[in-house]
Amino acid sequence: MRSLIDFNSGWLFEGKDQVRLPHTAVELPFNYFDETAYQRVFTYEKRFTADPAWAGKDVSVVFDGAMANAKVSLNGSEVVAHKDGYTPFEARLTGKLKDGENVLTVTIDGSENPDIPPFGGQIDYLTYAGIYREAWLRVTAPVFVGNAKVETPDALAARKSIRARIDLANPQDLPLSGTLVAALVDGDGKTIATTDAAINGSLVDVAFDDLSGIALWDIDNPALYTLVVMIDTGVGRDEASFRFGFRTAEFTTDGFKLNGKALKLRGLNRHQSFPYVGYALGKSAQERDAEILKRELKLNMVRTSHYPQSHYFLDRCDELGLLVFEEIPGWQHIGGESWKDESVENVRRMITRDWNHPSIVIWGVRINESQDDHDFYVRTNKLAHELDPTRQTGGVRYITDSELLEDVYTMNDFILGLEEWGGNRPRTPLRPQQEVTGLDRVVPYMITEYGGHMYPTKSWDQEQRQAEHVLRHLEVMNAAYGDPQIAGCIGWCAFDYNTHKDFGSGDRICHHGVMDMFREPKFAAYAYISQCEPSDEVILKPVTFWARGERNIGGVLPLMILTNCDEVELTYGSNTPKRFTPDRKAFPHLPHAPVVIKREHLTDEELGLWGMSWEDATITGYIAGKPVKTVNFIADPIAHALEVAPDATEIGTEGDTTRVMIRALDQSGKKLPFFPEPVAIEVSGAAERLGPGIVPLRAGSTGFWLRSTGKGPITVTVSNERLGRATVTLTAS
Ligand code: GAL
């Protein structure tokens, strides 16, 4: 049977440092850095001893991803080259290994080589150099299971079936014969059915029919199954597993349907970047992002803007029931013929890597926001449909009247805010689809971006600006919910991200997220969060820091309360409580309209006067007449304590990571939004800190990731001159 050996440790970087993968070639400051710092060639080297037990086996090193233009040599001879920075590649070592020590050398080139998508123009994101995903040493029989495409043709039928095409890898071109056994295993690890087939070529088809008791994969119950493929070819045995789900997914002229049922898509775009280490965080951080999107932000969809992302991220989307729009690398620019050829290959690599993920419901086969290019996009669509007839294609554009070669017109509609550019245009959240497509018919249609650069908002921006940020996200969502011809909307974007000088706020950040780079929510995050059902979680988030003079002129009105409650009660000081209901007039289509308390809802007396004493307040949410959640605001916040909150207190050994959030709190336990003081972060024991040791709080918080270096206790101590010290302990085991 095959073995998959962790190949992440013991790399010599640039001839001097011992490093572990995932690895970023250049650690960057939080902002205001020179992004050309990593735009050059870097070398990694790993020495290892060939195991005599590998004799007669096929041996490869599998790299999950490296940025970019990787070239791998064994003992000085090149074994493989791979340009694409977002997909895996294999360095086959069979027949080239020496007895004893071998040297594997990988060079990567972080310069933005214009021959490789997404490069050649300006792009609004960074492509941090490094072997930034995991690597594995795979030892198999000479003939082994290469890939499999698992399809579930009649997923909605009572008795279900599977058609799988298994691709055997036979690098030595041996005569192929033998048997293949495929087992269908459920989520509990129980084998429900098996079938076998004779091997007489490299492609083997297997079928299961008449399957009963199969659960559908759905967003609330993401049931997963595994096809375990075992082969015996006379030259050895091999086994590989392919996880999949039974579901149907279709974009129609009246919206998106999952398993035949209408589902309005509510999503955000995700870049795979993190502060300081760029792309180079592994499994736990990738999984955690999916959890944040599904469980914290309560989304049902994510777009992997603008490239294929880590399989750990996608696996977690499968497990959580988070739908995915995955797309090829690119940003506005289309290069010459060989660039386009490479882009077509990107389509192939993305689809053949990811075609079994039930979470992926559409392939993006256009360069994000590029102009029409008939021949090029005929090719990308044709290939996508050939490789995967079960999924529709989209191609993200911002241009109107664009040639529709895809199945779904996927549109970045940045109309909201354009009225500020003059003219008589009224404030418009989204355009009707036919105004955008220019077509005489309705087509499957989805909004893939809005917000972003139209209203950049920092987590430490004035409350009023943040309230407007919230409002814009709500308005677009409301419009998408209200238009049956729109499958849904995916906002720009989930997390703030580092970018080139040509974009963002000049500080190398696009402050476009509903969360900051540490994944700490801004108010706008609650525009999404509050759309969940109270049975999932009761949400009550007033869009205010509760200060008399933070807004222009003063006061906190209009006060938007993002909530899924039926009613909200406000008690100001010792005044009589007053109840308010959601503003369904302004937001008729949202699952949960916010409550908006305006001046006209209050008497002159209640409005109070500038210069009077500012009071505490209590806001209580009611469902079916019962109080379900309360938020207290105090009128005199004072810096009181430091909070240190790791995502997990138990982590894996050697290289596992977890995020640790640090917050300055007032005496009531609320974050102090304008507390900017520095904190010192020390990590001791079996882990190291990623990023600097002295950092300012931004909007009252900061964060960092720690990475285990072995086994045992880990101590994190955070200190600030005024707030003292806070310590937490974790364990790597
Ligand atoms: C879009 C683009 C995104 C991002 C966004 C900023 O045009 O597709 O990648 O740049 O604008 O709002």
XYZ file of C-alpha atoms and ligand atoms in Angstrom:
745
model
C 0.000 0.000 0.000
C 1.044 3.590 -0.480
C 2.626 5.699 2.165
C 2.386 9.439 2.375
C 5.238 10.877 4.387
C 5.169 14.401 5.771
C 7.926 16.207 3.875
C 7.558 19.627 5.460
C 10.444 19.783 7.877
C 14.184 20.226 7.453
C 14.338 22.518 4.435
C 17.391 24.709 4.075
C 16.272 28.091 2.797
C 18.671 30.288 0.830
C 21.562 28.183 2.028
C 21.269 29.318 5.616
C 18.000 28.942 7.515
C 16.330 25.713 8.541
C 12.650 26.186 7.753
C 9.398 24.280 7.710
C 6.704 24.277 5.076
C 4.353 26.024 4.572
C 6.915 28.809 4.257
C 6.900 32.389 3.078
C 10.132 33.574 1.463
C 9.979 37.033 3.031
C 8.080 37.883 6.188
C 6.423 41.235 5.745
C 5.412 43.988 8.128
C 1.714 44.647 8.648
C 1.645 47.438 6.073
C 3.722 50.072 4.254
C 6.226 47.569 2.921
C 7.914 47.251 -0.404
C 6.175 44.400 -2.175
C 9.105 43.946 -4.517
C 10.984 42.503 -1.483
C 9.878 38.980 -2.410
C 9.852 39.426 -6.171
C 12.959 37.389 -6.934
C 14.285 33.834 -7.001
C 14.637 31.819 -3.792
C 16.132 28.384 -3.209
C 15.047 25.609 -0.899
C 17.036 22.454 -0.352
C 16.213 19.253 1.450
C 18.590 16.401 2.174
C 17.102 13.024 2.836
C 18.115 9.405 2.772
C 16.480 7.035 0.342
C 14.899 4.149 2.212
C 15.943 0.737 0.813
C 12.267 -0.229 1.215
C 11.471 2.159 -1.687
C 13.213 -0.131 -4.155
C 10.804 -1.165 -6.884
C 8.290 1.485 -5.831
C 7.237 4.735 -7.412
C 8.470 7.691 -5.377
C 7.359 11.281 -5.814
C 7.391 14.457 -3.825
C 4.012 16.129 -4.087
C 3.937 19.887 -3.549
C 0.484 21.276 -2.773
C 1.519 24.694 -4.046
C 4.479 27.040 -4.493
C 4.593 30.622 -5.751
C 5.726 30.591 -8.525
C 7.521 29.082 -11.481
C 8.910 26.235 -9.374
C 11.780 24.111 -10.646
C 12.685 20.957 -8.784
C 16.013 19.129 -9.127
C 17.248 15.929 -7.585
C 20.999 15.719 -7.071
C 21.484 18.481 -9.608
C 19.203 17.257 -12.422
C 15.876 18.914 -13.046
C 12.887 16.662 -12.427
C 9.925 18.928 -12.887
C 8.957 22.530 -13.501
C 5.589 24.050 -12.680
C 4.668 27.647 -13.430
C 1.269 27.926 -11.779
C 1.408 29.229 -8.207
C -1.905 27.759 -7.096
C -2.030 24.073 -7.971
C -0.110 20.967 -6.894
C 2.748 19.375 -8.790
C 4.755 16.215 -8.434
C 8.491 15.695 -8.620
C 8.934 12.071 -9.615
C 12.120 10.660 -8.130
C 11.762 7.050 -9.254
C 14.944 5.703 -10.795
C 16.860 8.849 -9.925
C 17.464 8.303 -6.231
C 20.938 7.449 -4.996
C 21.673 5.128 -2.144
C 22.223 7.165 0.970
C 21.815 10.935 0.936
C 19.915 12.748 -1.808
C 19.503 16.464 -2.318
C 16.241 17.902 -3.515
C 16.478 21.523 -4.630
C 13.500 23.721 -5.349
C 13.810 27.176 -6.815
C 10.808 29.405 -6.930
C 10.566 32.796 -8.533
C 8.485 35.445 -6.840
C 8.949 37.975 -9.606
C 5.727 38.625 -11.404
C 6.643 36.806 -14.568
C 4.375 38.213 -17.292
C 4.232 34.806 -18.985
C 2.324 33.337 -16.061
C -1.258 34.157 -15.116
C -2.222 36.232 -13.153
C 0.801 38.391 -14.046
C 1.446 40.824 -16.851
C -0.685 43.743 -15.664
C -1.474 45.269 -12.281
C -3.252 42.999 -9.840
C -5.067 43.991 -6.693
C -3.577 41.380 -4.395
C -0.156 40.017 -3.520
C 1.326 36.707 -4.591
C 3.800 36.092 -1.790
C 6.744 33.935 -2.843
C 7.479 30.642 -1.138
C 6.670 26.966 -0.943
C 3.591 28.143 0.863
C 1.610 24.921 1.038
C 2.426 21.452 2.373
C 4.643 18.837 0.695
C 4.498 15.057 0.854
C 6.667 12.148 -0.132
C 4.443 9.564 -1.777
C 5.611 5.982 -2.138
C 3.383 3.691 -4.153
C 3.385 0.611 -6.311
C 4.683 1.290 -9.865
C 1.069 1.415 -11.016
C -1.104 3.467 -8.688
C -4.380 5.276 -8.447
C -3.823 8.705 -9.962
C -7.185 10.410 -9.808
C -10.884 9.637 -9.930
C -13.929 11.565 -10.975
C -16.966 10.560 -9.000
C -20.379 11.520 -10.349
C -23.824 11.008 -8.859
C -26.106 11.172 -11.903
C -29.508 10.879 -10.242
C -28.781 12.339 -6.834
C -32.405 13.245 -6.145
C -33.824 9.789 -6.959
C -34.845 7.576 -4.066
C -32.395 4.928 -5.217
C -29.154 6.552 -6.140
C -26.209 5.652 -8.280
C -22.568 6.491 -8.765
C -20.482 6.586 -11.913
C -16.785 6.878 -11.282
C -13.913 7.035 -13.714
C -10.635 6.046 -12.164
C -7.403 7.111 -13.735
C -4.475 4.802 -13.043
C -1.024 6.326 -13.067
C 1.427 4.146 -14.933
C 4.554 6.245 -15.355
C 6.663 3.271 -16.401
C 4.177 2.344 -19.102
C 3.848 -1.228 -17.865
C 1.332 -3.585 -19.473
C -1.820 -3.089 -17.447
C -3.919 -5.866 -16.008
C -5.363 -6.859 -12.678
C -8.387 -5.991 -10.631
C -9.865 -2.921 -9.084
C -12.196 -2.948 -6.112
C -14.176 0.145 -5.225
C -15.915 0.490 -1.876
C -18.513 3.079 -0.970
C -17.984 4.210 2.603
C -20.338 6.472 4.551
C -19.503 9.268 6.970
C -19.208 6.829 9.878
C -16.645 4.761 8.049
C -19.093 1.973 7.293
C -18.794 0.251 3.921
C -22.187 0.280 2.235
C -21.389 -1.263 -1.103
C -18.496 -2.612 -3.098
C -17.939 -3.355 -6.724
C -15.028 -4.576 -8.792
C -13.742 -4.247 -12.294
C -11.003 -5.760 -14.411
C -8.095 -3.512 -15.261
C -7.142 -3.490 -18.910
C -6.165 0.100 -19.497
C -5.410 3.187 -17.508
C -9.046 4.299 -17.264
C -11.402 2.107 -15.290
C -15.111 2.831 -14.962
C -17.070 1.627 -11.990
C -20.750 1.955 -11.243
C -22.999 1.588 -8.238
C -26.748 1.428 -8.705
C -29.824 1.044 -6.616
C -28.235 2.582 -3.528
C -30.702 3.232 -0.743
C -30.480 5.102 2.532
C -28.102 7.687 1.100
C -28.211 11.183 2.617
C -27.956 14.199 0.362
C -25.163 16.725 0.814
C -26.826 19.948 1.855
C -25.767 23.168 3.550
C -27.403 22.111 6.817
C -26.500 18.458 6.606
C -23.355 18.111 4.525
C -23.314 14.311 4.339
C -20.107 13.036 2.811
C -19.219 9.662 1.323
C -15.912 8.222 0.266
C -15.044 6.022 -2.653
C -12.118 3.856 -1.633
C -10.319 2.483 -4.668
C -8.035 -0.542 -4.278
C -6.027 -1.973 -7.119
C -3.910 -5.047 -7.555
C -2.005 -4.996 -10.814
C 0.453 -7.803 -10.305
C 3.244 -5.244 -9.761
C 1.831 -4.277 -6.402
C -1.237 -2.945 -4.672
C -2.430 0.571 -4.105
C -5.332 2.286 -2.412
C -6.651 5.834 -2.599
C -9.771 7.577 -1.307
C -11.999 10.166 -2.931
C -14.542 12.026 -0.856
C -17.721 13.313 -2.495
C -21.393 14.005 -1.846
C -24.760 13.392 -3.446
C -26.364 16.666 -4.457
C -27.609 18.657 -7.407
C -26.733 22.314 -7.903
C -28.143 24.484 -10.650
C -28.230 28.144 -11.551
C -31.527 28.761 -13.345
C -33.294 31.790 -14.743
C -35.134 31.988 -11.469
C -32.280 31.613 -9.087
C -30.025 28.951 -7.664
C -31.330 25.534 -6.675
C -29.572 23.131 -4.361
C -31.086 19.668 -4.500
C -33.961 21.147 -6.462
C -34.806 23.707 -3.787
C -34.383 27.443 -4.204
C -31.545 28.875 -2.161
C -30.557 32.528 -2.224
C -26.794 32.692 -2.154
C -25.245 34.952 0.458
C -21.498 35.096 0.315
C -18.238 36.973 0.483
C -15.008 36.783 -1.481
C -11.956 35.339 0.246
C -8.291 35.982 -0.452
C -6.051 33.293 1.008
C -3.649 35.778 2.616
C -2.714 36.490 6.219
C -0.709 39.250 7.914
C 3.094 38.866 7.981
C 3.291 35.386 6.413
C 1.246 36.044 3.305
C -0.060 32.763 1.902
C 1.965 30.508 4.175
C -0.437 29.153 6.764
C -1.344 25.491 6.649
C -4.219 23.183 7.416
C -5.601 24.654 10.654
C -5.658 28.236 9.422
C -7.226 27.199 6.126
C -9.914 25.223 7.921
C -10.492 28.016 10.393
C -11.208 30.506 7.594
C -13.942 28.222 6.275
C -15.353 27.974 9.804
C -15.312 31.759 10.176
C -17.174 32.176 6.889
C -19.813 29.585 7.667
C -20.193 29.699 11.439
C -19.309 33.267 12.352
C -20.365 35.158 9.244
C -23.282 32.761 8.605
C -22.662 32.666 4.858
C -23.752 29.930 2.515
C -21.232 30.752 -0.202
C -17.646 31.862 -0.734
C -15.785 32.803 -3.895
C -12.124 31.822 -3.929
C -11.071 35.122 -5.441
C -9.057 34.941 -7.662
C -7.425 31.498 -7.854
C -7.722 27.901 -6.616
C -7.207 27.787 -2.850
C -5.883 25.191 -0.415
C -7.546 21.778 -0.492
C -7.804 22.052 3.302
C -10.008 25.078 2.859
C -12.176 23.283 0.300
C -12.347 20.087 2.378
C -13.644 22.108 5.290
C -16.213 23.796 3.031
C -17.398 20.280 2.136
C -17.648 19.346 5.797
C -19.405 22.536 6.849
C -21.817 22.872 3.944
C -20.357 26.101 2.544
C -20.851 26.461 -1.213
C -17.878 27.524 -3.305
C -17.326 29.457 -6.513
C -13.798 28.544 -7.560
C -11.949 30.366 -10.313
C -8.706 30.396 -12.275
C -5.896 32.857 -11.487
C -6.178 36.253 -13.081
C -7.099 39.877 -12.644
C -8.291 41.976 -15.586
C -5.193 41.350 -17.724
C -5.142 38.821 -20.579
C -1.686 38.004 -21.963
C -0.492 36.626 -25.285
C -1.062 33.199 -26.828
C 1.225 31.197 -24.539
C -0.218 33.003 -21.519
C -3.682 31.966 -22.680
C -2.505 28.388 -23.190
C -1.277 28.389 -19.615
C -4.593 29.820 -18.451
C -6.468 27.031 -20.246
C -4.210 24.590 -18.407
C -5.138 26.383 -15.189
C -8.732 25.422 -15.938
C -7.661 21.805 -16.349
C -5.583 21.755 -13.176
C -8.271 23.421 -11.089
C -11.038 21.131 -12.248
C -9.127 17.862 -12.119
C -7.875 18.703 -8.631
C -11.256 19.738 -7.270
C -14.048 18.050 -9.203
C -15.123 15.816 -6.325
C -15.804 18.618 -3.819
C -19.576 18.774 -3.375
C -19.196 22.325 -2.043
C -18.006 23.615 -5.415
C -21.051 24.501 -7.475
C -19.591 26.624 -10.267
C -16.267 27.015 -12.086
C -15.011 30.488 -12.892
C -13.342 30.168 -16.299
C -12.702 33.791 -17.171
C -9.944 36.056 -15.970
C -11.631 38.091 -13.267
C -12.964 41.318 -14.764
C -11.309 40.884 -18.137
C -12.656 42.115 -21.436
C -14.394 39.754 -23.833
C -12.109 37.455 -25.799
C -14.214 35.106 -27.872
C -11.672 32.460 -28.864
C -9.998 32.307 -25.485
C -13.207 31.923 -23.537
C -14.658 29.440 -25.984
C -11.624 27.319 -25.109
C -11.886 27.687 -21.329
C -15.599 26.923 -21.365
C -15.229 23.975 -23.704
C -12.534 22.417 -21.565
C -14.499 22.971 -18.349
C -17.580 21.332 -19.835
C -15.583 18.414 -21.219
C -13.816 17.760 -17.957
C -16.878 18.273 -15.823
C -20.275 18.135 -17.475
C -21.917 18.214 -14.033
C -21.127 21.826 -13.164
C -22.010 25.120 -14.782
C -19.435 27.722 -15.646
C -19.321 31.385 -14.798
C -16.859 34.092 -15.726
C -16.658 37.171 -13.614
C -17.000 40.459 -15.443
C -17.726 44.056 -14.577
C -18.534 45.039 -18.145
C -22.077 45.192 -19.408
C -23.256 43.622 -22.683
C -20.480 41.074 -22.410
C -20.521 38.009 -24.623
C -22.068 35.202 -22.593
C -20.149 32.024 -23.295
C -20.656 30.679 -19.804
C -23.743 29.144 -18.258
C -24.117 31.887 -15.679
C -23.619 35.631 -16.134
C -21.563 36.405 -13.047
C -21.327 40.127 -12.482
C -19.398 42.502 -10.255
C -22.038 45.166 -9.872
C -20.408 48.207 -8.320
C -23.283 50.533 -9.152
C -23.948 51.480 -5.531
C -21.973 54.598 -4.716
C -21.608 55.629 -8.357
C -24.173 58.350 -7.767
C -21.434 60.161 -5.850
C -19.667 60.684 -9.183
C -22.302 63.169 -10.240
C -25.087 63.107 -12.768
C -28.651 62.444 -11.831
C -28.257 58.800 -11.032
C -30.302 57.853 -7.999
C -28.776 55.588 -5.359
C -29.119 52.091 -6.847
C -28.033 48.917 -5.044
C -28.060 46.606 -8.081
C -29.059 46.866 -11.712
C -31.703 44.556 -13.163
C -29.939 41.735 -14.989
C -31.104 42.584 -18.508
C -29.775 46.124 -18.162
C -26.389 44.525 -17.437
C -26.411 41.648 -19.898
C -28.066 43.541 -22.749
C -29.700 40.251 -23.669
C -33.278 39.907 -24.804
C -33.801 37.000 -22.465
C -33.323 36.221 -18.794
C -30.276 34.065 -18.025
C -28.876 32.490 -14.868
C -27.309 35.455 -13.099
C -25.307 36.044 -9.943
C -23.625 39.035 -8.309
C -20.012 38.176 -7.572
C -18.784 41.466 -6.083
C -20.052 44.758 -4.693
C -18.756 47.106 -2.008
C -14.963 46.992 -1.759
C -13.272 49.991 -3.338
C -16.609 51.793 -3.562
C -16.513 52.291 0.198
C -13.232 51.247 1.852
C -13.758 51.147 5.596
C -11.198 50.584 8.329
C -12.114 48.976 11.593
C -11.001 52.153 13.332
C -12.968 54.476 11.064
C -15.572 56.789 12.495
C -18.768 55.079 13.593
C -20.787 57.001 11.042
C -18.683 55.724 8.173
C -18.910 52.206 9.517
C -22.695 52.562 9.717
C -22.760 53.559 6.045
C -20.527 50.556 5.267
C -23.103 48.326 6.954
C -25.953 50.011 5.130
C -24.394 49.405 1.713
C -23.925 45.718 2.346
C -27.521 45.495 3.572
C -28.906 47.389 0.591
C -27.237 45.139 -1.972
C -28.253 42.011 -0.109
C -31.809 43.288 0.159
C -31.894 43.923 -3.599
C -30.506 40.454 -4.343
C -33.028 38.815 -2.037
C -35.779 40.801 -3.724
C -34.961 39.875 -7.301
C -35.842 36.291 -8.215
C -33.648 36.569 -11.313
C -30.550 36.959 -9.142
C -29.130 33.746 -7.698
C -27.493 35.651 -4.889
C -24.692 37.998 -4.032
C -21.087 37.606 -2.989
C -19.712 40.794 -1.474
C -16.225 42.233 -1.645
C -14.897 40.970 0.669
C -14.484 38.822 3.786
C -11.083 39.965 5.062
C -8.878 43.015 4.548
C -5.850 42.045 2.466
C -2.384 43.290 1.594
C -2.045 44.589 -1.915
C 0.195 46.434 -4.350
C 0.907 50.164 -4.135
C -1.505 50.657 -7.040
C -4.504 49.738 -4.905
C -5.874 50.231 -1.439
C -5.022 52.979 0.996
C -1.365 53.426 0.058
C -0.477 51.373 3.139
C -0.488 48.175 1.022
C -3.877 47.212 2.418
C -7.291 47.118 0.835
C -9.483 47.858 3.826
C -12.385 46.227 2.026
C -13.167 43.377 4.401
C -16.113 43.015 6.705
C -13.369 41.667 8.959
C -9.833 42.964 9.355
C -6.753 40.949 8.384
C -6.865 39.092 11.702
C -10.485 38.144 10.959
C -11.823 40.462 13.674
C -15.296 41.629 12.642
C -16.104 45.207 11.668
C -19.728 46.245 12.082
C -20.394 45.262 8.448
C -19.765 41.634 9.371
C -23.044 41.749 11.292
C -24.957 42.763 8.157
C -24.343 39.113 7.164
C -24.326 37.529 10.606
C -27.742 38.979 11.470
C -29.320 37.189 8.492
C -29.095 33.810 10.226
C -32.074 32.319 11.990
C -32.362 32.801 15.755
C -32.494 29.007 16.082
C -28.892 29.071 14.882
C -27.900 32.082 16.983
C -29.665 35.137 18.340
C -27.939 38.226 16.967
C -28.185 41.685 18.471
C -25.541 44.114 17.290
C -26.112 47.850 17.662
C -23.919 49.757 15.202
C -22.430 52.085 17.758
C -19.538 52.504 20.167
C -21.987 54.350 22.413
C -20.285 57.690 22.759
C -21.908 61.086 22.729
C -19.493 62.774 20.351
C -18.157 60.161 17.946
C -20.550 61.035 15.117
C -20.755 64.362 13.330
C -22.773 66.822 15.431
C -23.085 64.165 18.131
C -25.389 61.451 19.399
C -25.800 57.931 18.077
C -28.781 58.381 15.738
C -29.841 56.976 13.441
C -28.979 53.870 15.411
C -29.030 50.704 13.373
C -29.374 47.475 15.321
C -28.475 44.390 13.326
C -30.643 41.654 14.680
C -32.772 38.636 13.923
C -35.094 39.447 16.835
C -38.739 40.491 16.337
C -38.415 43.559 18.481
C -35.778 45.537 20.309
C -36.064 47.532 23.521
C -33.826 50.494 24.296
C -33.387 51.756 27.826
C -31.409 54.976 28.070
C -30.235 55.741 31.598
C -33.171 55.486 33.984
C -35.704 56.497 31.327
C -38.720 54.416 30.393
C -37.756 51.615 28.012
C -38.988 51.948 24.452
C -39.569 49.222 21.867
C -38.749 49.268 18.159
C -39.425 46.839 15.336
C -37.291 45.985 12.285
C -37.413 48.393 9.370
C -39.153 46.091 6.903
C -40.168 49.067 4.828
C -36.597 49.940 3.945
C -35.456 46.297 3.759
C -38.519 44.305 2.685
C -36.539 41.383 1.253
C -33.884 40.659 3.838
C -34.491 37.581 5.975
C -33.872 39.885 8.949
C -34.192 43.621 8.499
C -32.321 45.785 10.994
C -34.056 47.950 13.556
C -33.295 51.594 12.806
C -33.942 54.089 15.583
C -34.285 57.562 14.128
C -34.775 60.989 15.635
C -38.417 60.996 14.625
C -39.026 57.916 16.748
C -38.124 59.799 19.891
C -39.615 62.760 21.729
C -37.612 65.930 22.235
C -37.227 64.960 25.833
C -35.953 61.518 24.907
C -33.550 62.921 22.399
C -31.786 64.723 25.218
C -29.660 67.744 24.711
C -26.023 68.250 23.923
C -24.117 68.925 27.113
C -26.327 66.846 29.395
C -24.853 63.891 31.165
C -24.292 60.876 28.877
C -25.894 57.744 30.284
C -25.554 53.981 30.153
C -27.940 52.099 27.900
C -29.390 48.633 27.618
C -30.651 47.112 24.417
C -32.714 43.946 24.648
C -33.891 41.747 21.796
C -37.271 40.019 21.982
C -38.538 37.002 20.127
C -42.197 36.037 20.440
C -42.507 38.519 23.278
C -39.667 37.067 25.334
C -36.329 38.739 26.019
C -33.588 36.654 24.367
C -30.474 38.785 24.350
C -29.201 41.940 26.021
C -26.365 44.283 25.164
C -25.245 46.806 27.768
C -23.389 49.992 26.998
C -21.596 51.999 29.610
C -21.222 55.758 29.407
C -17.745 55.939 30.958
C -15.495 53.261 29.426
C -12.070 53.064 31.025
C -9.177 50.907 29.923
C -9.465 47.928 32.222
C -8.025 44.624 31.033
C -6.289 42.727 28.275
C -7.977 39.731 26.754
C -5.906 37.021 25.124
C -8.084 34.565 23.241
C -6.576 31.696 21.257
C -8.817 29.884 18.756
C -7.694 26.568 20.215
C -5.881 25.585 23.380
C -4.798 22.218 22.022
C -2.883 22.174 18.793
C -0.880 19.640 16.860
C 2.862 19.244 17.150
C 5.460 20.590 14.772
C 4.068 23.227 12.549
C 0.418 23.360 13.526
C -0.865 26.898 14.031
C -3.575 28.728 15.842
C -4.681 32.335 15.865
C -4.536 34.300 19.105
C -6.614 37.466 19.409
C -5.641 40.254 21.792
C -8.178 42.855 22.863
C -8.231 45.824 25.227
C -11.436 45.814 27.250
C -13.311 48.287 29.373
C -14.638 47.524 32.843
C -17.787 45.978 31.323
C -15.816 43.604 29.097
C -16.364 45.533 25.833
C -13.612 46.202 23.372
C -12.168 49.724 23.478
C -12.380 50.740 19.838
C -9.874 53.576 20.029
C -7.238 52.100 22.319
C -4.098 52.153 20.169
C -1.395 51.283 22.659
C 1.347 48.786 21.972
C 1.341 45.300 23.387
C 4.331 43.023 23.767
C 3.720 39.404 22.811
C 5.932 36.613 24.104
C 5.559 32.976 23.225
C 7.526 30.329 25.077
C 7.518 26.544 25.208
C 6.670 24.378 22.243
C 5.742 27.151 19.811
C 6.943 30.273 18.079
C 5.230 33.541 17.299
C 4.663 34.512 13.668
C 5.036 38.250 13.206
C 6.510 40.980 15.378
C 6.669 40.978 19.182
C 5.572 44.556 19.764
C 2.475 45.685 17.936
C -0.125 48.412 18.358
C -3.751 47.598 18.927
C -5.850 48.660 15.972
C -9.488 49.377 16.756
C -8.779 47.901 20.165
C -7.448 44.576 18.981
C -4.723 42.733 17.181
C -3.887 39.139 16.588
C -1.119 36.776 15.640
C -0.644 33.161 14.730
C 1.577 30.885 16.732
C 3.161 27.775 15.318
C 4.128 24.710 17.294
C 7.756 23.677 17.210
C 7.391 20.400 19.090
C 5.374 18.836 21.831
C 4.394 20.229 25.229
C 3.028 23.326 26.946
C 3.020 26.732 25.273
C 2.748 29.984 27.192
C 1.579 33.218 25.640
C 2.143 36.371 27.639
C 0.840 39.689 26.430
C 1.659 42.884 28.253
C 0.827 46.536 28.033
C 2.106 49.320 30.283
C -1.359 50.336 31.434
C -3.208 47.063 31.316
C -0.532 44.815 32.727
C -0.044 41.229 31.715
C -2.335 38.469 30.530
C -1.193 34.893 30.131
C -2.743 31.870 28.497
C -1.408 28.383 28.163
C -1.894 25.990 25.303
C -0.627 22.514 24.598
C 0.926 21.038 21.517
C 0.188 17.331 21.552
C -12.804 44.348 -8.120
C -11.822 43.185 -8.213
C -11.352 42.711 -6.853
C -10.993 43.874 -6.004
C -12.187 44.755 -5.878
C -11.959 45.900 -4.933
O -12.771 45.097 -9.253
O -12.393 42.121 -8.891
O -10.273 41.850 -6.986
O -9.949 44.566 -6.592
O -12.525 45.256 -7.135
O -13.190 46.488 -4.669
